[in-house]
Amino acid sequence: HFENMALKVFSGTSHPLLARAVAEHLETHVAKADIGKFANHETSVSIGESVRGADVFVLQSGCGNVNDMCMETFILIAACRTASAQRVVAVLPYFPYSKQSKQKRRGTIPAKLVATMLKVSGVTQVITVDLHHMQMQGFFDVPVDNVRASPLFIHYIREQIPDFQRAVIVAKNAGASKRAALIAKRLRVEFALIFGEQTKFAETLAEERQGQVELRAVSSEVVGEDPELAAGLDEDSYGTSVIGNVEDRICILVDDLIDSAHPFVLAADLLRRNKARAIYVMATHGLLSGTAPEDFQRSSIDQVIVTNTIPQDEHQTRCSKLRVIDCSVVISETVRRVHNNESVANLYCEGE
């Protein structure tokens, strides 16, 4: 009877602020765990309180030193199972290795490997936010609750973006079109799609995978000169034309994650050439690797909006255009419903 079990929230070292916020919404505290490293850099985990018969939720996001974060998560889950926890749920706001969720030539699918290792560690369920590809749910042998952040963005647009009724939701490539179209439909506004170069690249990539031609990168600015690197970065390619009217309109570029700023800056420049009035960028996961915050600061983009599935404090000091939406309420409500064996699907109906 899970509803009678004690609820315990453990945190890895990747995002303690989010774990604390989730625990506060659940009217509990972050359970004690000593996480550190030995002199030889091996990860050490020791649980500081009893979890026997408890419903344990381990929160860790796939950011920072991702490999260390993964090992922390695996060891913490295994330690809870060894200590006789009744159920161990991995709460992974940003799923590690999400960008490597497709088969490469002479490669593997690291995201599936992470899913397999979670199962081996003893996890009984996974909660995550906006998986990079919906098909990733098939990687798991345990139940997965893929929480959607779109209600948070819809609420932000309605409350924070003036004259949003005249906005256009823009997908920077075909991969982002489904997500963008959903938000446009909910807001009852128009939808636009950037297309061009990435289509040519996708066709070339498909032919290469079938062994018909050798891979050639369409744009060295995006994919570089390394063909193997290019094969993994097709989603970061950019277009040269816009389907839809953006003239004198507020354009909102929507995607699930921001790693490099380059594709978004190029998309924004294209929209500016098409006489867009203002440009916003929205994404669930703000990885913002390398010089991305500075690149956004120098760009023609007016505002960049992300959630706090990944810590953003340091990014905000480097980019004044960055705004952060708190997702702890959605995560904590999902945890509460999983703990009480309630439907998570209803959460979206109420949120939207």
CSV table of C-alpha atoms in Angstrom, one decimal:
chain,number,residue,atom,x,y,z
A,1,HIS,CA,0.0,0.0,0.0
A,2,PHE,CA,2.1,2.9,-1.3
A,3,GLU,CA,-0.2,5.5,0.1
A,4,ASN,CA,0.7,4.5,3.6
A,5,MET,CA,4.5,4.6,3.0
A,6,ALA,CA,6.7,7.4,4.1
A,7,LEU,CA,7.8,9.8,1.3
A,8,LYS,CA,11.5,10.5,1.1
A,9,VAL,CA,13.1,13.0,-1.3
A,10,PHE,CA,16.9,12.6,-1.9
A,11,SER,CA,19.0,14.9,-3.9
A,12,GLY,CA,22.1,14.5,-5.9
A,13,THR,CA,24.7,17.3,-6.2
A,14,SER,CA,23.5,18.6,-9.6
A,15,HIS,CA,20.6,20.7,-8.5
A,16,PRO,CA,20.1,20.9,-4.7
A,17,LEU,CA,18.0,24.1,-5.0
A,18,LEU,CA,15.3,22.4,-7.1
A,19,ALA,CA,15.3,19.4,-4.8
A,20,ARG,CA,14.8,21.7,-1.8
A,21,ALA,CA,11.9,23.5,-3.6
A,22,VAL,CA,10.2,20.3,-4.5
A,23,ALA,CA,10.5,19.0,-0.9
A,24,GLU,CA,9.0,22.2,0.4
A,25,HIS,CA,6.0,21.9,-1.9
A,26,LEU,CA,5.6,18.4,-0.6
A,27,GLU,CA,5.8,19.7,3.0
A,28,THR,CA,8.8,17.6,3.8
A,29,HIS,CA,12.6,18.0,3.8
A,30,VAL,CA,15.5,16.7,1.6
A,31,ALA,CA,16.6,13.4,3.2
A,32,LYS,CA,20.1,13.2,4.5
A,33,ALA,CA,22.7,11.6,2.3
A,34,ASP,CA,26.5,12.1,2.3
A,35,ILE,CA,27.7,12.3,-1.3
A,36,GLY,CA,31.4,12.8,-1.9
A,37,LYS,CA,34.5,11.5,-3.6
A,38,PHE,CA,37.5,9.4,-2.6
A,39,ALA,CA,41.0,10.6,-3.4
A,40,ASN,CA,41.0,8.6,-6.6
A,41,HIS,CA,37.8,10.4,-7.7
A,42,GLU,CA,35.4,7.4,-7.1
A,43,THR,CA,32.0,8.5,-6.1
A,44,SER,CA,30.9,7.8,-2.5
A,45,VAL,CA,27.3,7.7,-1.3
A,46,SER,CA,26.0,7.1,2.2
A,47,ILE,CA,22.4,7.4,3.2
A,48,GLY,CA,21.9,9.3,6.5
A,49,GLU,CA,18.5,8.0,7.6
A,50,SER,CA,16.3,4.9,7.4
A,51,VAL,CA,14.4,4.3,4.2
A,52,ARG,CA,13.0,0.8,5.1
A,53,GLY,CA,9.6,0.4,3.5
A,54,ALA,CA,9.7,4.0,2.2
A,55,ASP,CA,8.6,5.6,-1.1
A,56,VAL,CA,11.9,7.1,-2.2
A,57,PHE,CA,12.3,9.8,-4.9
A,58,VAL,CA,15.9,10.6,-6.0
A,59,LEU,CA,16.2,14.0,-7.8
A,60,GLN,CA,19.1,14.5,-10.1
A,61,SER,CA,19.4,16.6,-13.3
A,62,GLY,CA,21.7,15.7,-16.2
A,63,CYS,CA,23.9,18.8,-16.1
A,64,GLY,CA,27.4,19.9,-14.9
A,65,ASN,CA,29.7,16.9,-14.8
A,66,VAL,CA,27.2,14.6,-16.4
A,67,ASN,CA,29.2,11.4,-15.9
A,68,ASP,CA,29.6,12.0,-12.1
A,69,MET,CA,25.9,12.9,-11.9
A,70,CYS,CA,24.9,9.6,-13.5
A,71,MET,CA,27.2,7.6,-11.1
A,72,GLU,CA,25.8,9.5,-8.1
A,73,THR,CA,22.3,8.6,-9.2
A,74,PHE,CA,23.0,4.9,-9.8
A,75,ILE,CA,24.8,4.5,-6.5
A,76,LEU,CA,22.1,6.4,-4.6
A,77,ILE,CA,19.3,4.3,-6.1
A,78,ALA,CA,21.2,1.1,-5.4
A,79,ALA,CA,21.9,2.2,-1.8
A,80,CYS,CA,18.2,2.9,-1.2
A,81,ARG,CA,17.2,-0.5,-2.6
A,82,THR,CA,19.9,-2.2,-0.5
A,83,ALA,CA,18.4,-0.3,2.5
A,84,SER,CA,15.0,-1.9,1.9
A,85,ALA,CA,13.1,1.0,0.3
A,86,GLN,CA,9.8,-0.2,-1.0
A,87,ARG,CA,10.0,1.8,-4.2
A,88,VAL,CA,12.7,4.0,-5.7
A,89,VAL,CA,11.6,6.6,-8.3
A,90,ALA,CA,14.3,8.5,-10.3
A,91,VAL,CA,13.3,12.2,-10.8
A,92,LEU,CA,15.4,13.4,-13.7
A,93,PRO,CA,14.2,16.9,-14.8
A,94,TYR,CA,16.7,16.9,-17.7
A,95,PHE,CA,17.4,13.3,-18.7
A,96,PRO,CA,21.2,12.8,-19.1
A,97,TYR,CA,22.6,12.0,-22.6
A,98,SER,CA,19.3,13.1,-24.2
A,99,LYS,CA,21.1,14.6,-27.1
A,100,GLN,CA,22.4,11.2,-27.9
A,101,SER,CA,19.1,9.4,-28.3
A,102,LYS,CA,19.5,8.3,-31.9
A,103,GLN,CA,21.6,5.5,-33.5
A,104,LYS,CA,24.7,6.7,-35.2
A,105,ARG,CA,26.8,4.9,-37.8
A,106,ARG,CA,29.3,2.7,-36.0
A,107,GLY,CA,27.9,4.0,-32.7
A,108,THR,CA,25.3,3.3,-30.1
A,109,ILE,CA,22.5,5.0,-28.2
A,110,PRO,CA,23.9,6.3,-24.9
A,111,ALA,CA,20.5,7.6,-23.7
A,112,LYS,CA,19.2,4.0,-23.9
A,113,LEU,CA,22.3,2.8,-22.0
A,114,VAL,CA,21.5,5.3,-19.2
A,115,ALA,CA,17.9,3.9,-19.1
A,116,THR,CA,19.3,0.4,-18.8
A,117,MET,CA,21.7,1.3,-16.0
A,118,LEU,CA,18.8,3.0,-14.1
A,119,LYS,CA,16.9,-0.3,-14.2
A,120,VAL,CA,19.9,-2.3,-13.2
A,121,SER,CA,20.5,0.1,-10.2
A,122,GLY,CA,17.0,-0.8,-9.0
A,123,VAL,CA,14.8,2.0,-10.0
A,124,THR,CA,11.1,1.2,-10.2
A,125,GLN,CA,9.8,4.3,-12.0
A,126,VAL,CA,11.2,7.4,-13.8
A,127,ILE,CA,9.8,11.0,-13.8
A,128,THR,CA,11.3,13.4,-16.3
A,129,VAL,CA,10.4,16.7,-18.0
A,130,ASP,CA,10.1,17.0,-21.8
A,131,LEU,CA,12.2,14.2,-23.1
A,132,HIS,CA,14.2,15.2,-26.2
A,133,HIS,CA,12.3,12.6,-28.2
A,134,MET,CA,9.1,11.0,-27.2
A,135,GLN,CA,10.3,7.7,-28.6
A,136,MET,CA,12.9,7.6,-25.7
A,137,GLN,CA,10.1,6.3,-23.5
A,138,GLY,CA,10.6,3.0,-25.3
A,139,PHE,CA,14.1,2.8,-23.9
A,140,PHE,CA,12.8,1.9,-20.4
A,141,ASP,CA,11.6,-1.3,-18.9
A,142,VAL,CA,9.9,0.6,-16.1
A,143,PRO,CA,7.0,3.1,-16.1
A,144,VAL,CA,8.0,6.7,-17.3
A,145,ASP,CA,6.1,9.9,-16.5
A,146,ASN,CA,7.2,12.5,-19.1
A,147,VAL,CA,6.0,15.8,-17.5
A,148,ARG,CA,5.2,18.5,-20.0
A,149,ALA,CA,6.4,22.1,-19.5
A,150,SER,CA,4.1,23.6,-22.1
A,151,PRO,CA,1.5,24.8,-19.6
A,152,LEU,CA,4.2,26.8,-17.9
A,153,PHE,CA,5.2,28.5,-21.2
A,154,ILE,CA,1.5,29.1,-22.2
A,155,HIS,CA,0.9,30.8,-18.8
A,156,TYR,CA,4.1,32.9,-19.2
A,157,ILE,CA,3.2,34.0,-22.7
A,158,ARG,CA,-0.3,35.1,-21.6
A,159,GLU,CA,0.9,36.9,-18.5
A,160,GLN,CA,4.3,38.3,-19.5
A,161,ILE,CA,4.3,39.0,-23.3
A,162,PRO,CA,2.3,42.1,-24.3
A,163,ASP,CA,-0.1,41.8,-27.2
A,164,PHE,CA,0.5,38.0,-27.3
A,165,GLN,CA,-2.7,37.6,-29.4
A,166,ARG,CA,-0.7,38.9,-32.4
A,167,ALA,CA,2.3,36.6,-31.7
A,168,VAL,CA,3.5,33.9,-34.0
A,169,ILE,CA,4.9,30.6,-32.5
A,170,VAL,CA,7.9,29.7,-34.7
A,171,ALA,CA,9.7,26.3,-35.0
A,172,LYS,CA,13.3,26.7,-36.0
A,173,ASN,CA,13.3,23.4,-37.8
A,174,ALA,CA,10.9,20.5,-38.5
A,175,GLY,CA,11.9,18.7,-35.3
A,176,ALA,CA,10.5,21.5,-33.2
A,177,SER,CA,7.3,21.9,-35.2
A,178,LYS,CA,5.1,19.5,-33.2
A,179,ARG,CA,5.9,21.3,-29.9
A,180,ALA,CA,5.5,24.7,-31.4
A,181,ALA,CA,2.2,23.8,-33.1
A,182,LEU,CA,0.8,22.5,-29.8
A,183,ILE,CA,1.5,25.8,-28.0
A,184,ALA,CA,0.1,27.8,-31.0
A,185,LYS,CA,-3.1,25.8,-30.9
A,186,ARG,CA,-3.5,26.3,-27.1
A,187,LEU,CA,-3.0,30.0,-27.4
A,188,ARG,CA,-5.0,30.3,-30.6
A,189,VAL,CA,-2.3,32.2,-32.4
A,190,GLU,CA,-0.5,31.6,-35.8
A,191,PHE,CA,2.3,29.2,-36.4
A,192,ALA,CA,5.4,29.6,-38.6
A,193,LEU,CA,8.2,27.2,-39.7
A,194,ILE,CA,11.7,27.9,-40.7
A,195,PHE,CA,13.0,25.6,-43.4
A,196,GLY,CA,15.7,25.2,-46.0
A,197,GLU,CA,19.2,24.1,-45.3
A,198,GLN,CA,18.3,21.5,-42.6
A,199,THR,CA,16.1,19.7,-45.1
A,200,LYS,CA,19.0,19.3,-47.6
A,201,PHE,CA,21.2,18.1,-44.7
A,202,ALA,CA,18.5,15.6,-43.5
A,203,GLU,CA,18.2,14.1,-47.0
A,204,THR,CA,22.0,13.8,-47.3
A,205,LEU,CA,22.2,12.2,-43.9
A,206,ALA,CA,19.4,9.6,-44.8
A,207,GLU,CA,21.2,8.7,-48.0
A,208,GLU,CA,24.5,8.3,-46.1
A,209,ARG,CA,23.0,6.0,-43.5
A,210,GLN,CA,21.7,3.8,-46.3
A,211,GLY,CA,25.3,3.6,-47.7
A,212,GLN,CA,24.4,5.3,-51.0
A,213,VAL,CA,26.6,8.4,-50.7
A,214,GLU,CA,29.3,9.7,-48.4
A,215,LEU,CA,28.2,12.3,-45.9
A,216,ARG,CA,28.7,15.9,-46.8
A,217,ALA,CA,28.0,18.7,-44.4
A,218,VAL,CA,25.7,21.4,-45.9
A,219,SER,CA,26.9,24.2,-43.6
A,220,SER,CA,30.4,24.2,-42.0
A,221,GLU,CA,29.3,27.0,-39.7
A,222,VAL,CA,26.9,24.6,-37.9
A,223,VAL,CA,28.3,21.1,-38.3
A,224,GLY,CA,32.0,21.8,-38.8
A,225,GLU,CA,34.3,19.8,-41.0
A,226,ASP,CA,34.0,16.5,-39.1
A,227,PRO,CA,31.4,14.2,-40.8
A,228,GLU,CA,31.0,12.0,-37.7
A,229,LEU,CA,30.2,15.1,-35.6
A,230,ALA,CA,27.8,16.3,-38.3
A,231,ALA,CA,25.8,13.1,-38.1
A,232,GLY,CA,25.0,13.8,-34.4
A,233,LEU,CA,24.2,17.5,-34.9
A,234,ASP,CA,21.5,17.5,-37.6
A,235,GLU,CA,19.0,19.1,-35.2
A,236,ASP,CA,21.2,22.2,-34.8
A,237,SER,CA,21.1,22.9,-38.5
A,238,TYR,CA,19.3,26.0,-39.6
A,239,GLY,CA,16.9,27.2,-42.4
A,240,THR,CA,16.9,29.9,-45.0
A,241,SER,CA,13.2,30.6,-45.5
A,242,VAL,CA,10.1,31.1,-43.4
A,243,ILE,CA,6.7,29.5,-44.0
A,244,GLY,CA,4.2,31.9,-42.5
A,245,ASN,CA,3.8,35.7,-42.0
A,246,VAL,CA,6.1,37.2,-39.4
A,247,GLU,CA,6.1,40.8,-40.6
A,248,ASP,CA,5.5,43.3,-37.7
A,249,ARG,CA,4.7,40.3,-35.4
A,250,ILE,CA,6.0,39.1,-32.1
A,251,CYS,CA,7.9,35.8,-32.9
A,252,ILE,CA,8.3,33.2,-30.2
A,253,LEU,CA,10.9,30.5,-31.1
A,254,VAL,CA,10.0,27.3,-29.2
A,255,ASP,CA,12.2,24.2,-28.6
A,256,ASP,CA,12.8,21.6,-25.9
A,257,LEU,CA,16.4,22.5,-25.1
A,258,ILE,CA,19.1,25.2,-25.8
A,259,ASP,CA,22.6,23.9,-25.9
A,260,SER,CA,24.5,26.2,-28.3
A,261,ALA,CA,23.0,29.6,-29.0
A,262,HIS,CA,24.1,29.6,-32.7
A,263,PRO,CA,21.0,28.0,-34.3
A,264,PHE,CA,18.7,30.3,-32.4
A,265,VAL,CA,20.7,33.4,-33.2
A,266,LEU,CA,20.7,32.5,-36.9
A,267,ALA,CA,16.9,31.8,-36.8
A,268,ALA,CA,16.4,35.2,-35.1
A,269,ASP,CA,18.5,37.0,-37.8
A,270,LEU,CA,16.3,35.3,-40.4
A,271,LEU,CA,13.2,36.5,-38.7
A,272,ARG,CA,14.6,40.0,-38.4
A,273,ARG,CA,15.2,40.0,-42.1
A,274,ASN,CA,11.6,39.1,-42.5
A,275,LYS,CA,10.7,42.2,-40.4
A,276,ALA,CA,9.7,40.6,-37.2
A,277,ARG,CA,8.9,43.2,-34.5
A,278,ALA,CA,10.2,41.2,-31.4
A,279,ILE,CA,11.8,37.8,-30.9
A,280,TYR,CA,11.5,35.6,-27.9
A,281,VAL,CA,13.2,32.2,-27.4
A,282,MET,CA,11.6,29.5,-25.2
A,283,ALA,CA,12.9,26.1,-24.2
A,284,THR,CA,12.4,23.7,-21.3
A,285,HIS,CA,16.1,22.9,-20.7
A,286,GLY,CA,18.6,25.7,-20.7
A,287,LEU,CA,21.9,23.9,-21.0
A,288,LEU,CA,23.5,27.1,-22.5
A,289,SER,CA,26.9,25.5,-23.0
A,290,GLY,CA,30.1,27.4,-23.6
A,291,THR,CA,29.6,31.0,-24.5
A,292,ALA,CA,25.8,30.6,-25.2
A,293,PRO,CA,24.8,33.3,-22.6
A,294,GLU,CA,27.1,35.9,-24.1
A,295,ASP,CA,26.0,34.9,-27.6
A,296,PHE,CA,22.4,35.5,-26.7
A,297,GLN,CA,23.3,38.8,-25.0
A,298,ARG,CA,24.9,40.1,-28.2
A,299,SER,CA,22.1,38.8,-30.5
A,300,SER,CA,19.0,40.4,-31.9
A,301,ILE,CA,16.8,38.2,-29.6
A,302,ASP,CA,14.8,40.2,-27.0
A,303,GLN,CA,14.4,37.6,-24.3
A,304,VAL,CA,15.3,34.0,-23.6
A,305,ILE,CA,13.0,32.0,-21.4
A,306,VAL,CA,13.9,28.6,-19.9
A,307,THR,CA,12.8,26.6,-16.8
A,308,ASN,CA,15.0,25.6,-13.9
A,309,THR,CA,15.3,22.0,-14.7
A,310,ILE,CA,19.0,23.0,-14.9
A,311,PRO,CA,20.6,25.6,-12.5
A,312,GLN,CA,20.5,29.1,-14.1
A,313,ASP,CA,21.9,31.4,-11.5
A,314,GLU,CA,25.4,31.5,-13.2
A,315,HIS,CA,23.8,31.9,-16.6
A,316,GLN,CA,21.7,34.8,-15.5
A,317,THR,CA,24.8,36.7,-14.4
A,318,ARG,CA,26.2,36.4,-17.9
A,319,CYS,CA,23.0,37.2,-19.8
A,320,SER,CA,20.5,39.9,-18.7
A,321,LYS,CA,18.0,38.7,-21.3
A,322,LEU,CA,17.5,35.3,-19.6
A,323,ARG,CA,14.3,34.6,-17.7
A,324,VAL,CA,13.6,31.5,-15.6
A,325,ILE,CA,10.3,29.8,-15.0
A,326,ASP,CA,10.1,27.7,-11.8
A,327,CYS,CA,9.1,24.1,-12.6
A,328,SER,CA,9.3,22.8,-9.0
A,329,VAL,CA,5.5,23.0,-8.6
A,330,VAL,CA,4.8,20.8,-11.6
A,331,ILE,CA,7.5,18.3,-10.5
A,332,SER,CA,6.4,18.2,-6.9
A,333,GLU,CA,2.7,17.7,-7.9
A,334,THR,CA,3.8,14.8,-10.2
A,335,VAL,CA,5.7,13.3,-7.3
A,336,ARG,CA,2.7,13.6,-5.0
A,337,ARG,CA,0.4,12.0,-7.5
A,338,VAL,CA,2.8,9.1,-8.1
A,339,HIS,CA,3.2,8.6,-4.4
A,340,ASN,CA,-0.6,8.5,-3.9
A,341,ASN,CA,-1.1,6.4,-7.0
A,342,GLU,CA,-3.2,9.1,-8.7
A,343,SER,CA,-3.4,9.9,-12.4
A,344,VAL,CA,-0.7,12.2,-13.8
A,345,ALA,CA,-2.6,12.7,-17.0
A,346,ASN,CA,-5.2,14.8,-15.2
A,347,LEU,CA,-2.4,17.2,-14.3
A,348,TYR,CA,-2.2,18.5,-17.8
A,349,CYS,CA,-5.9,19.0,-18.2
A,350,GLU,CA,-6.0,21.1,-15.0
A,351,GLY,CA,-2.8,23.0,-15.9
A,352,GLU,CA,-4.0,23.9,-19.4
